Short mmCIF file of C-alpha atoms and ligand atoms in Angstrom, two decimals:
data_model
loop_
_atom_site.label_atom_id
_atom_site.label_comp_id
_atom_site.label_asym_id
_atom_site.label_seq_id
_atom_site.Cartn_x
_atom_site.Cartn_y
_atom_site.Cartn_z
CA UNK W 1 -22.45 31.82 39.25
CA UNK W 2 -19.31 29.90 38.37
CA UNK W 3 -17.96 30.26 34.81
CA UNK W 4 -18.05 27.03 32.76
CA UNK W 5 -14.92 25.07 33.47
CA UNK W 6 -12.17 24.05 31.10
CA UNK W 7 -11.54 20.33 31.29
CA UNK W 8 -8.36 18.37 30.89
CA UNK W 9 -8.50 15.72 28.15
CA UNK W 10 -6.40 12.76 29.22
CA UNK W 11 -6.76 10.73 26.03
CA UNK W 12 -3.21 11.38 24.86
CA UNK W 13 0.01 12.81 26.28
CA UNK W 14 -0.79 16.32 25.00
CA UNK W 15 -3.38 16.68 27.81
CA UNK W 16 -5.27 19.63 26.33
CA UNK W 17 -7.32 21.98 28.45
CA UNK W 18 -10.57 22.11 26.50
CA UNK W 19 -13.02 24.97 26.92
CA UNK W 20 -16.75 24.26 27.06
CA UNK W 21 -18.13 23.61 23.59
CA UNK W 22 -14.62 23.48 22.10
CA UNK W 23 -12.53 20.65 20.75
CA UNK W 24 -8.99 19.81 21.77
CA UNK W 25 -5.94 20.12 19.55
CA UNK W 26 -6.74 16.99 17.55
CA UNK W 27 -10.46 17.81 17.03
CA UNK W 28 -11.24 14.28 18.19
CA UNK W 29 -12.41 15.18 21.68
CA UNK W 30 -14.53 18.06 22.95
CA UNK W 31 -15.82 19.51 26.16
CA UNK W 32 -19.51 18.76 25.87
CA UNK W 33 -21.35 20.30 28.79
CA UNK W 34 -18.66 19.51 31.32
CA UNK W 35 -17.70 16.10 29.95
CA UNK W 36 -14.87 15.17 27.59
CA UNK W 37 -16.40 13.16 24.77
CA UNK W 38 -15.21 11.71 21.51
CA UNK W 39 -16.51 13.77 18.58
CA UNK W 40 -17.15 10.74 16.35
CA UNK W 41 -19.67 8.09 17.32
CA UNK W 42 -18.69 4.53 18.08
CA UNK W 43 -18.95 2.70 14.77
CA UNK W 44 -20.58 -0.72 14.69
CA UNK W 45 -20.65 -2.77 11.52
CA UNK W 46 -24.10 -4.18 11.03
CA UNK W 47 -24.89 -7.32 9.13
CA UNK W 48 -28.50 -6.48 8.39
CA UNK W 49 -27.49 -3.17 6.89
CA UNK W 50 -24.96 -5.01 4.83
CA UNK W 51 -27.49 -7.46 3.43
CA UNK W 52 -27.30 -7.11 -0.29
CA UNK W 53 -24.48 -4.62 0.05
CA UNK W 54 -20.78 -5.12 0.60
CA UNK W 55 -19.36 -4.71 4.07
CA UNK W 56 -15.82 -4.57 5.33
CA UNK W 57 -14.63 -8.13 5.53
CA UNK W 58 -13.97 -9.30 9.05
CA UNK W 59 -10.73 -11.15 9.32
CA UNK W 60 -11.15 -13.17 6.15
CA UNK W 61 -12.10 -12.29 2.64
CA UNK W 62 -15.08 -14.59 2.64
CA UNK W 63 -16.61 -13.50 5.91
CA UNK W 64 -20.36 -13.59 5.37
CA UNK W 65 -21.31 -11.28 8.20
CA UNK W 66 -22.27 -14.15 10.50
CA UNK W 67 -20.85 -12.28 13.48
CA UNK W 68 -23.87 -9.97 13.24
CA UNK W 69 -23.02 -6.63 14.72
CA UNK W 70 -19.32 -6.11 15.03
CA UNK W 71 -18.05 -3.27 17.23
CA UNK W 72 -15.08 -1.44 15.73
CA UNK W 73 -12.59 0.80 17.45
CA UNK W 74 -13.71 3.76 15.34
CA UNK W 75 -14.97 6.45 17.70
CA UNK W 76 -14.34 4.28 20.76
CA UNK W 77 -11.77 6.62 22.27
CA UNK W 78 -8.62 5.52 23.94
CA UNK W 79 -7.54 4.74 27.46
CA UNK W 80 -4.04 6.09 27.13
CA UNK W 81 -1.76 5.31 28.90
CA UNK W 82 -3.70 2.12 29.40
CA UNK W 83 -3.69 1.91 33.17
CA UNK W 84 -7.37 0.99 32.86
CA UNK W 85 -9.35 -1.38 30.62
CA UNK W 86 -9.88 -0.53 26.95
CA UNK W 87 -12.87 1.72 26.17
CA UNK W 88 -15.17 -1.15 25.20
CA UNK W 89 -14.87 -4.83 25.95
CA UNK W 90 -17.83 -6.38 24.23
CA UNK W 91 -19.28 -9.82 24.68
CA UNK W 92 -21.47 -11.36 22.02
CA UNK W 93 -22.81 -14.77 21.22
CA UNK W 94 -21.78 -15.97 17.81
CA UNK W 95 -23.33 -19.22 16.67
CA UNK W 96 -23.56 -20.43 20.24
CA UNK W 97 -20.04 -19.38 21.20
CA UNK W 98 -19.20 -16.62 23.63
CA UNK W 99 -16.93 -14.14 21.90
CA UNK W 100 -15.22 -11.08 23.31
CA UNK W 101 -14.05 -8.14 21.23
CA UNK W 102 -11.85 -5.51 22.83
CA UNK W 103 -11.95 -2.22 20.94
CA UNK W 104 -9.80 0.85 21.30
CA UNK W 105 -8.28 3.65 19.32
CA UNK W 106 -4.55 3.19 19.50
CA UNK W 107 -2.01 6.01 19.37
CA UNK W 108 0.96 5.04 17.25
CA UNK W 109 4.37 6.67 17.30
CA UNK W 110 5.75 3.52 15.74
CA UNK W 111 3.91 3.50 12.45
CA UNK W 112 4.21 4.33 8.80
CA UNK W 113 2.93 3.42 5.39
CA UNK W 114 4.29 1.40 2.53
CA UNK W 115 3.21 2.94 -0.76
CA UNK W 116 3.31 0.75 -3.84
CA UNK W 117 3.34 2.77 -7.03
CA UNK W 118 2.64 0.86 -10.21
CA UNK W 119 4.98 2.40 -12.74
CA UNK W 120 7.94 1.60 -14.94
CA UNK W 121 9.25 5.10 -14.64
CA UNK W 122 12.26 5.60 -12.44
CA UNK W 123 11.05 7.50 -9.39
CA UNK W 124 14.38 7.81 -7.62
CA UNK W 125 17.38 5.86 -6.45
CA UNK W 126 16.92 3.27 -3.72
CA UNK W 127 17.23 4.97 -0.32
CA UNK W 128 16.62 8.44 -1.84
CA UNK W 129 14.76 10.74 0.53
CA UNK W 130 11.06 11.33 -0.04
CA UNK W 131 9.78 14.76 0.97
CA UNK W 132 6.43 16.36 1.70
CA UNK W 133 6.25 20.15 2.12
CA UNK W 134 10.03 20.03 1.75
CA UNK W 135 10.45 17.85 4.84
CA UNK W 136 11.93 14.34 4.82
CA UNK W 137 9.08 11.90 5.43
CA UNK W 138 10.55 8.64 4.17
CA UNK W 139 12.61 7.02 1.45
CA UNK W 140 12.49 4.99 -1.73
CA UNK W 141 12.91 1.31 -1.07
CA UNK W 142 12.97 -1.67 -3.44
CA UNK W 143 11.61 -1.80 -6.95
CA UNK W 144 9.16 -4.66 -7.20
CA UNK W 145 7.63 -6.32 -10.24
CA UNK W 146 6.15 -3.37 -12.13
CA UNK W 147 6.08 -1.16 -9.07
CA UNK W 148 8.26 0.94 -6.85
CA UNK W 149 7.83 1.00 -3.11
CA UNK W 150 8.11 4.01 -0.85
CA UNK W 151 8.50 3.61 2.89
CA UNK W 152 7.06 6.68 4.62
CA UNK W 153 6.80 7.64 8.25
CA UNK W 154 8.25 5.59 11.04
CA UNK W 155 9.33 6.70 14.44
CA UNK W 156 12.51 8.41 13.21
CA UNK W 157 10.64 10.88 11.02
CA UNK W 158 7.78 11.31 13.49
CA UNK W 159 9.91 11.91 16.54
CA UNK W 160 13.59 12.00 15.62
CA UNK W 161 13.78 15.17 13.56
CA UNK W 162 12.51 18.73 13.74
CA UNK W 163 8.99 19.67 14.73
CA UNK W 164 8.26 20.54 11.09
CA UNK W 165 9.49 17.12 9.96
CA UNK W 166 7.36 15.32 12.50
CA UNK W 167 4.26 17.31 11.60
CA UNK W 168 4.78 16.90 7.84
CA UNK W 169 5.25 13.18 8.36
CA UNK W 170 2.15 12.86 10.52
CA UNK W 171 0.01 14.87 8.09
CA UNK W 172 1.28 12.84 5.14
CA UNK W 173 0.53 9.53 6.84
CA UNK W 174 -2.93 10.64 7.92
CA UNK W 175 -3.81 11.87 4.42
CA UNK W 176 -2.59 8.66 2.79
CA UNK W 177 -4.44 6.49 5.32
CA UNK W 178 -7.55 8.58 4.67
CA UNK W 179 -7.18 8.02 0.90
CA UNK W 180 -6.53 11.68 0.27
CA UNK W 181 -4.04 12.87 -2.38
CA UNK W 182 -0.54 13.77 -1.26
CA UNK W 183 2.22 15.59 -3.16
CA UNK W 184 5.68 14.12 -2.73
CA UNK W 185 9.10 14.85 -4.16
CA UNK W 186 12.04 12.48 -4.31
CA UNK W 187 15.57 13.82 -4.00
CA UNK W 188 17.20 13.48 -7.40
CA UNK W 189 14.01 11.92 -8.77
CA UNK W 190 10.39 12.46 -9.62
CA UNK W 191 7.54 14.50 -8.24
CA UNK W 192 4.50 12.44 -7.33
CA UNK W 193 0.84 12.90 -6.57
CA UNK W 194 -0.50 9.74 -4.92
CA UNK W 195 -3.70 8.64 -3.22
CA UNK W 196 -4.61 5.13 -2.14
CA UNK W 197 -6.54 3.27 -4.80
CA UNK W 198 -6.01 5.86 -7.51
CA UNK W 199 -3.60 6.10 -10.45
CA UNK W 200 -0.33 7.76 -9.45
CA UNK W 201 0.75 10.96 -11.19
CA UNK W 202 4.48 11.04 -11.98
CA UNK W 203 6.00 14.38 -12.95
CA UNK W 204 2.53 15.66 -13.81
CA UNK W 205 1.69 12.68 -16.05
CA UNK W 206 -1.01 10.25 -14.86
CA UNK W 207 0.18 6.66 -15.08
CA UNK W 208 -2.22 4.38 -16.88
CA UNK W 209 -0.55 1.04 -17.52
CA UNK W 210 1.37 -1.31 -15.27
CA UNK W 211 3.95 -3.31 -17.24
CA UNK W 212 2.90 -6.65 -18.65
CA UNK W 213 6.10 -8.13 -17.22
CA UNK W 214 9.83 -7.59 -17.47
CA UNK W 215 11.38 -7.56 -20.95
CA UNK W 216 12.21 -11.26 -20.71
CA UNK W 217 8.71 -12.17 -19.52
CA UNK W 218 7.15 -10.18 -22.35
CA UNK W 219 9.27 -12.15 -24.83
CA UNK W 220 8.09 -15.40 -23.28
CA UNK W 221 4.45 -14.36 -23.34
CA UNK W 222 4.28 -13.02 -26.87
CA UNK W 223 7.09 -14.69 -28.87
CA UNK W 224 4.69 -17.06 -30.61
CA UNK W 225 2.44 -14.18 -31.69
CA UNK W 226 5.34 -12.38 -33.35
CA UNK W 227 6.85 -15.46 -35.00
CA UNK W 228 6.62 -15.23 -38.78
CA UNK W 229 5.63 -11.55 -38.72
CA UNK W 230 8.96 -9.94 -37.81
CA UNK W 231 12.60 -11.13 -37.72
CA UNK W 232 13.62 -9.72 -34.35
CA UNK W 233 11.90 -8.28 -31.26
CA UNK W 234 13.58 -6.39 -28.43
CA UNK W 235 11.60 -5.49 -25.30
CA UNK W 236 13.45 -2.63 -23.64
CA UNK W 237 13.44 -2.75 -19.85
CA UNK W 238 15.58 -1.01 -17.26
CA UNK W 239 15.93 -4.30 -15.42
CA UNK W 240 15.81 -7.22 -17.91
CA UNK W 241 15.77 -6.40 -21.62
CA UNK W 242 14.60 -9.32 -23.77
CA UNK W 243 15.78 -10.28 -27.28
CA UNK W 244 13.59 -12.90 -28.93
CA UNK W 245 16.07 -14.49 -31.36
CA UNK W 246 18.45 -15.34 -28.48
CA UNK W 247 15.85 -15.95 -25.77
CA UNK W 248 14.91 -19.44 -24.72
CA UNK W 249 11.37 -18.85 -25.96
CA UNK W 250 12.67 -17.83 -29.40
CA UNK W 251 15.03 -20.77 -29.60
CA UNK W 252 12.24 -23.22 -28.84
CA UNK W 253 10.04 -21.62 -31.50
CA UNK W 254 12.85 -21.73 -34.08
CA UNK W 255 13.67 -18.04 -34.46
CA UNK W 256 16.73 -17.52 -36.68
CA UNK W 257 19.79 -15.55 -35.48
CA UNK W 258 19.75 -11.92 -36.57
CA UNK W 259 23.28 -10.73 -35.74
CA UNK W 260 21.83 -8.26 -33.24
CA UNK W 261 24.17 -6.97 -30.52
CA UNK W 262 22.95 -5.33 -27.34
CA UNK W 263 25.00 -2.86 -25.32
CA UNK W 264 24.51 -4.15 -21.80
CA UNK W 265 25.36 -6.93 -19.41
CA UNK W 266 24.28 -10.30 -20.83
CA UNK W 267 22.78 -12.36 -18.04
CA UNK W 268 21.54 -15.43 -19.90
CA UNK W 269 20.78 -15.83 -23.61
CA UNK W 270 18.33 -13.14 -24.73
CA UNK W 271 18.26 -11.45 -21.30
CA UNK W 272 20.30 -8.29 -20.70
CA UNK W 273 20.80 -6.17 -17.58
CA UNK W 274 21.89 -2.51 -17.45
CA UNK W 275 21.25 -1.56 -21.09
CA UNK W 276 20.90 2.11 -20.05
CA UNK W 277 20.50 4.30 -17.02
CA UNK W 278 17.18 4.33 -15.13
CA UNK W 279 14.87 7.13 -16.14
CA UNK W 280 11.46 8.06 -17.39
CA UNK W 281 11.91 6.88 -20.98
CA UNK W 282 11.46 3.51 -22.66
CA UNK W 283 10.83 0.68 -20.16
CA UNK W 284 11.96 2.72 -17.18
CA UNK W 285 15.29 3.59 -18.81
CA UNK W 286 16.49 7.06 -19.70
CA UNK W 287 16.17 6.22 -23.40
CA UNK W 288 14.26 8.42 -25.79
CA UNK W 289 15.71 6.43 -28.73
CA UNK W 290 15.77 2.65 -28.19
CA UNK W 291 18.35 2.19 -30.95
CA UNK W 292 20.91 3.57 -28.49
CA UNK W 293 21.16 0.11 -26.90
CA UNK W 294 22.16 -1.57 -30.18
CA UNK W 295 25.74 -2.08 -31.34
CA UNK W 296 26.25 -2.60 -35.11
CA UNK W 297 24.58 -5.73 -36.46
CA UNK W 298 26.91 -8.61 -37.38
CA UNK W 299 26.47 -10.11 -40.85
CA UNK W 300 28.39 -13.23 -39.81
CA UNK W 301 25.68 -13.94 -37.24
CA UNK W 302 22.71 -13.56 -39.53
CA UNK W 303 22.27 -9.81 -40.09
CA UNK W 304 21.12 -9.01 -43.63
CA UNK W 305 19.55 -6.11 -45.51
CA UNK W 306 15.77 -6.11 -45.23
CA UNK W 307 15.79 -7.79 -41.79
CA UNK W 308 12.90 -6.40 -39.72
CA UNK W 309 13.06 -5.38 -36.07
CA UNK W 310 10.33 -4.48 -33.58
CA UNK W 311 11.35 -2.60 -30.44
CA UNK W 312 8.90 -2.26 -27.55
CA UNK W 313 8.69 -0.97 -24.03
CA UNK W 314 7.34 -3.21 -21.26
CA UNK W 315 3.88 -1.65 -21.48
CA UNK W 316 3.80 -1.45 -25.26
CA UNK W 317 3.17 2.30 -24.93
CA UNK W 318 6.38 2.86 -26.86
CA UNK W 319 7.03 0.78 -29.94
CA UNK W 320 8.92 1.26 -33.18
CA UNK W 321 9.41 -0.88 -36.29
CA UNK W 322 12.67 -0.88 -38.29
CA UNK W 323 14.20 -2.47 -41.37
CA UNK W 324 17.95 -2.92 -41.93
CA UNK W 325 19.21 -1.02 -44.98
CA UNK W 326 22.03 -2.15 -47.27
CA UNK W 327 24.58 -1.00 -44.68
CA UNK W 328 22.73 -3.00 -41.93
CA UNK W 329 21.57 0.22 -40.28
CA UNK W 330 18.04 0.12 -38.81
CA UNK W 331 15.67 2.51 -40.58
CA UNK W 332 12.31 3.41 -39.08
CA UNK W 333 9.30 2.09 -40.98
CA UNK W 334 5.56 2.16 -40.40
CA UNK W 335 4.30 -0.62 -38.15
CA UNK W 336 2.88 -3.40 -40.36
CA UNK W 337 -0.81 -3.96 -39.74
CA UNK W 338 -0.15 -7.62 -38.92
CA UNK W 339 1.84 -6.62 -35.81
CA UNK W 340 -0.74 -4.19 -34.47
CA UNK W 341 -2.84 -6.88 -32.72
CA UNK W 342 0.19 -8.04 -30.70
CA UNK W 343 0.80 -4.47 -29.52
CA UNK W 344 -2.86 -4.19 -28.58
CA UNK W 345 -2.63 -7.51 -26.73
CA UNK W 346 0.25 -6.23 -24.61
CA UNK W 347 -1.79 -3.14 -23.76
CA UNK W 348 -4.74 -5.36 -22.88
CA UNK W 349 -2.56 -7.42 -20.56
CA UNK W 350 -1.29 -4.40 -18.67
CA UNK W 351 -3.24 -3.86 -15.46
CA UNK W 352 -4.26 -0.31 -14.52
CA UNK W 353 -1.59 1.56 -12.58
CA UNK W 354 -2.56 2.30 -9.00
CA UNK W 355 -1.02 3.64 -5.83
CA UNK W 356 -1.64 1.25 -2.92
CA UNK W 357 -1.14 2.16 0.72
CA UNK W 358 -0.54 -0.26 3.57
CA UNK W 359 -0.60 1.14 7.09
CA UNK W 360 2.07 -0.62 9.16
CA UNK W 361 2.24 -0.25 12.92
CA UNK W 362 3.25 -1.96 16.10
CA UNK W 363 0.51 -2.78 18.59
CA UNK W 364 2.90 -4.42 21.00
CA UNK W 365 3.09 -1.57 23.48
CA UNK W 366 1.07 -0.33 26.39
CA UNK W 367 -2.30 -0.59 24.67
CA UNK W 368 -2.12 -4.31 25.38
CA UNK W 369 -2.62 -3.47 29.04
CA UNK W 370 -6.06 -2.17 28.15
CA UNK W 371 -6.84 -5.67 26.87
CA UNK W 372 -5.20 -7.82 29.54
CA UNK W 373 -3.29 -7.50 32.79
CA UNK W 374 -0.64 -9.76 31.32
CA UNK W 375 0.25 -8.05 28.02
CA UNK W 376 2.60 -10.67 26.60
CA UNK W 377 -0.24 -13.18 26.62
CA UNK W 378 -2.12 -11.02 24.11
CA UNK W 379 0.96 -11.00 21.89
CA UNK W 380 1.19 -14.77 22.12
CA UNK W 381 -2.53 -15.18 21.44
CA UNK W 382 -2.30 -13.04 18.30
CA UNK W 383 0.79 -14.87 17.11
CA UNK W 384 -0.83 -18.25 17.74
CA UNK W 385 -4.03 -17.27 15.95
CA UNK W 386 -6.05 -17.63 19.16
CA UNK W 387 -7.04 -13.96 18.98
CA UNK W 388 -7.79 -12.03 15.83
CA UNK W 389 -6.73 -8.45 15.20
CA UNK W 390 -8.66 -6.19 12.85
CA UNK W 391 -8.51 -2.47 12.03
CA UNK W 392 -11.97 -0.96 11.70
CA UNK W 393 -13.15 -4.48 10.87
CA UNK W 394 -10.61 -4.88 8.08
CA UNK W 395 -8.30 -7.89 8.06
CA UNK W 396 -4.65 -7.32 8.89
CA UNK W 397 -1.48 -9.19 8.15
CA UNK W 398 0.62 -9.79 11.27
CA UNK W 399 4.38 -10.12 10.93
CA UNK W 400 5.95 -13.26 12.34
CA UNK W 401 8.42 -12.78 15.15
CA UNK W 402 8.06 -10.72 18.26
CA UNK W 403 5.47 -8.08 19.01
CA UNK W 404 2.22 -7.35 17.19
CA UNK W 405 3.43 -5.64 14.04
CA UNK W 406 0.69 -5.56 11.44
CA UNK W 407 -0.17 -4.12 8.06
CA UNK W 408 -3.58 -3.23 6.68
CA UNK W 409 -4.80 -2.04 3.29
CA UNK W 410 -6.23 1.40 4.03
CA UNK W 411 -8.84 1.09 1.30
CA UNK W 412 -10.49 -1.70 3.30
CA UNK W 413 -10.84 0.41 6.43
CA UNK W 414 -14.01 2.54 6.74
CA UNK W 415 -13.56 6.19 5.85
CA UNK W 416 -12.71 8.50 8.72
CA UNK W 417 -11.19 5.68 10.75
CA UNK W 418 -7.74 7.23 11.12
CA UNK W 419 -6.84 10.31 13.11
CA UNK W 420 -3.80 11.97 14.60
CA UNK W 421 -2.66 13.74 17.73
CA UNK W 422 -0.09 16.50 17.87
CA UNK W 423 2.60 14.57 19.72
CA UNK W 424 2.76 13.81 16.65
CA UNK W 425 1.33 10.32 16.20
CA UNK W 426 -1.32 8.49 14.21
CA UNK W 427 -4.49 7.10 15.73
CA UNK W 428 -6.06 3.93 14.35
CA UNK W 429 -8.94 1.73 15.49
CA UNK W 430 -8.09 -1.76 16.71
CA UNK W 431 -10.25 -4.72 17.60
CA UNK W 432 -9.03 -7.88 19.31
CA UNK W 433 -11.53 -10.73 19.04
CA UNK W 434 -11.31 -14.10 20.74
CA UNK W 435 -13.41 -16.68 22.60
CA UNK W 436 -14.51 -15.47 26.01
CA UNK W 437 -12.74 -18.35 27.75
CA UNK W 438 -9.54 -17.48 25.92
CA UNK W 439 -9.91 -13.84 26.89
CA UNK W 440 -10.26 -14.70 30.54
CA UNK W 441 -7.34 -17.12 30.32
CA UNK W 442 -5.00 -14.44 29.09
CA UNK W 443 -5.85 -12.21 32.05
CA UNK W 444 -8.59 -10.13 30.44
CA UNK W 445 -10.50 -7.45 32.31
CA UNK W 446 -13.49 -9.62 33.20
CA UNK W 447 -15.25 -6.88 35.19
CA UNK W 448 -15.27 -4.57 32.18
CA UNK W 449 -17.03 -6.99 29.83
CA UNK W 450 -20.42 -5.71 28.72
CA UNK W 451 -22.95 -6.81 26.15
CA UNK W 452 -23.13 -4.91 22.88
CA UNK W 453 -26.71 -3.90 23.65
CA UNK W 454 -25.59 -2.42 26.97
CA UNK W 455 -22.76 -0.55 25.29
CA UNK W 456 -25.05 0.86 22.61
CA UNK W 457 -27.53 1.92 25.30
CA UNK W 458 -25.11 3.24 27.90
CA UNK W 459 -22.06 4.38 25.92
CA UNK W 460 -18.69 4.61 27.56
CA UNK W 461 -16.30 6.99 29.23
CA UNK W 462 -15.93 9.14 26.14
CA UNK W 463 -18.78 7.96 23.98
CA UNK W 464 -22.52 8.27 24.17
CA UNK W 465 -23.33 8.04 20.47
CA UNK W 466 -22.98 5.12 18.14
CA UNK W 467 -23.68 4.51 14.50
CA UNK W 468 -24.41 1.38 12.58
CA UNK W 469 -22.82 1.14 9.19
CA UNK W 470 -22.80 -1.46 6.50
CA UNK W 471 -19.46 -0.33 5.28
S1 LIG E 501 -4.70 16.18 21.39
FE1 LIG E 501 -6.76 15.29 21.33
S2 LIG E 501 -6.59 13.36 22.46
FE2 LIG E 501 -4.76 14.58 22.94
S3 LIG E 501 -5.30 15.60 24.84
FE3 LIG E 501 -5.79 17.01 23.15
S4 LIG E 501 -7.96 16.61 22.69
FE4 LIG E 501 -7.24 14.91 23.94
#
């Protein structure tokens, strides 16, 4: 009797030999009784299951499930290197229209994530290297309004460095796309623990509040609430520190000059840049003592003994109240009860800090050949809005310009949708949906079109099982 045969898996360039009953290197395919099969079932979103429960929105936020059952690429398998049609090309009737959805699991060497971390704390200099397991996996990019953005992954880290760098990058991307926590360090900066949809942890401290605005915005929002209760307010911010008596909002409300002087670059009245170095102190500066940004008060410009001063950070987490003594030196005093509600209001207006993860990838490569014999027509159809791209049923944002470069919020993609292969590369489900006539016009694989019922009954090259999920 012949011994059970090892089989070659052809679903990615690794081309594993898989022993009977075993999985290949990625655990996504196995040798099941002499056939290579996908280990996860084909996932179909089902409207009836979703009735009364939320489902992943298809293409638009207000999709009401009217497409009925929607086949996703999750568990579909792949047809790498796409010399044959995609694993499933599904025809359905939707409100009297013939619709085709082409589903596949795409292998991405050109992919990464953008991680938005809601924090005022300085995480690291722009372009500083971000590391996982000591390996470079990305870099710090721009600071946005109340957040800092990390750009992780990309083809250079996946393929352009050492094996360890590529593997660390791939593992980091997969974990972040799967909403799992990841530990990161930034050269010359902070240590981070981040997971999509959860509060970030910076240097061991969970972040709770996202800033209410920059220092200038905070002045504009709350100047009227402070008027009459305190003589001067300074909102300390690494980017734009606000001073109410000089600020346009204060002027309009009739705040009197206080003779305050700020050490920093004056941009416009009441708005100062570069009052300190970036750091993890007040308002994202390196300040432990906010008075360090003040030069001596000027009596000729309104400073007087007894003048009161409130200093705040952009989240209100740090605040201190002062009174000028006879020598015009600020002395710390207890916060008057009348000012407490304004501090509480700032806290109330701070949104919860979260880490958000967008998966960004290019679907402009060979996988298009699994959709159509004329790949550029798929690109044009996506760009023109004639075909819709989704990831596990979740809506994507497609970049203008050439190719099919998209981003998707990983928290909107069903769990377990992402995978990886050891090349290393990420695997993500894709669905291209369009009218049947449009699909045929762009050179679609007409002979491979099947009904969803037939697909659920017969399976495909790699898939026999399917599952219906509401979410
Ligand atoms: S790594 Fe996975 S997909 Fe690639 S050949 Fe091996 S089993 Fe197949």
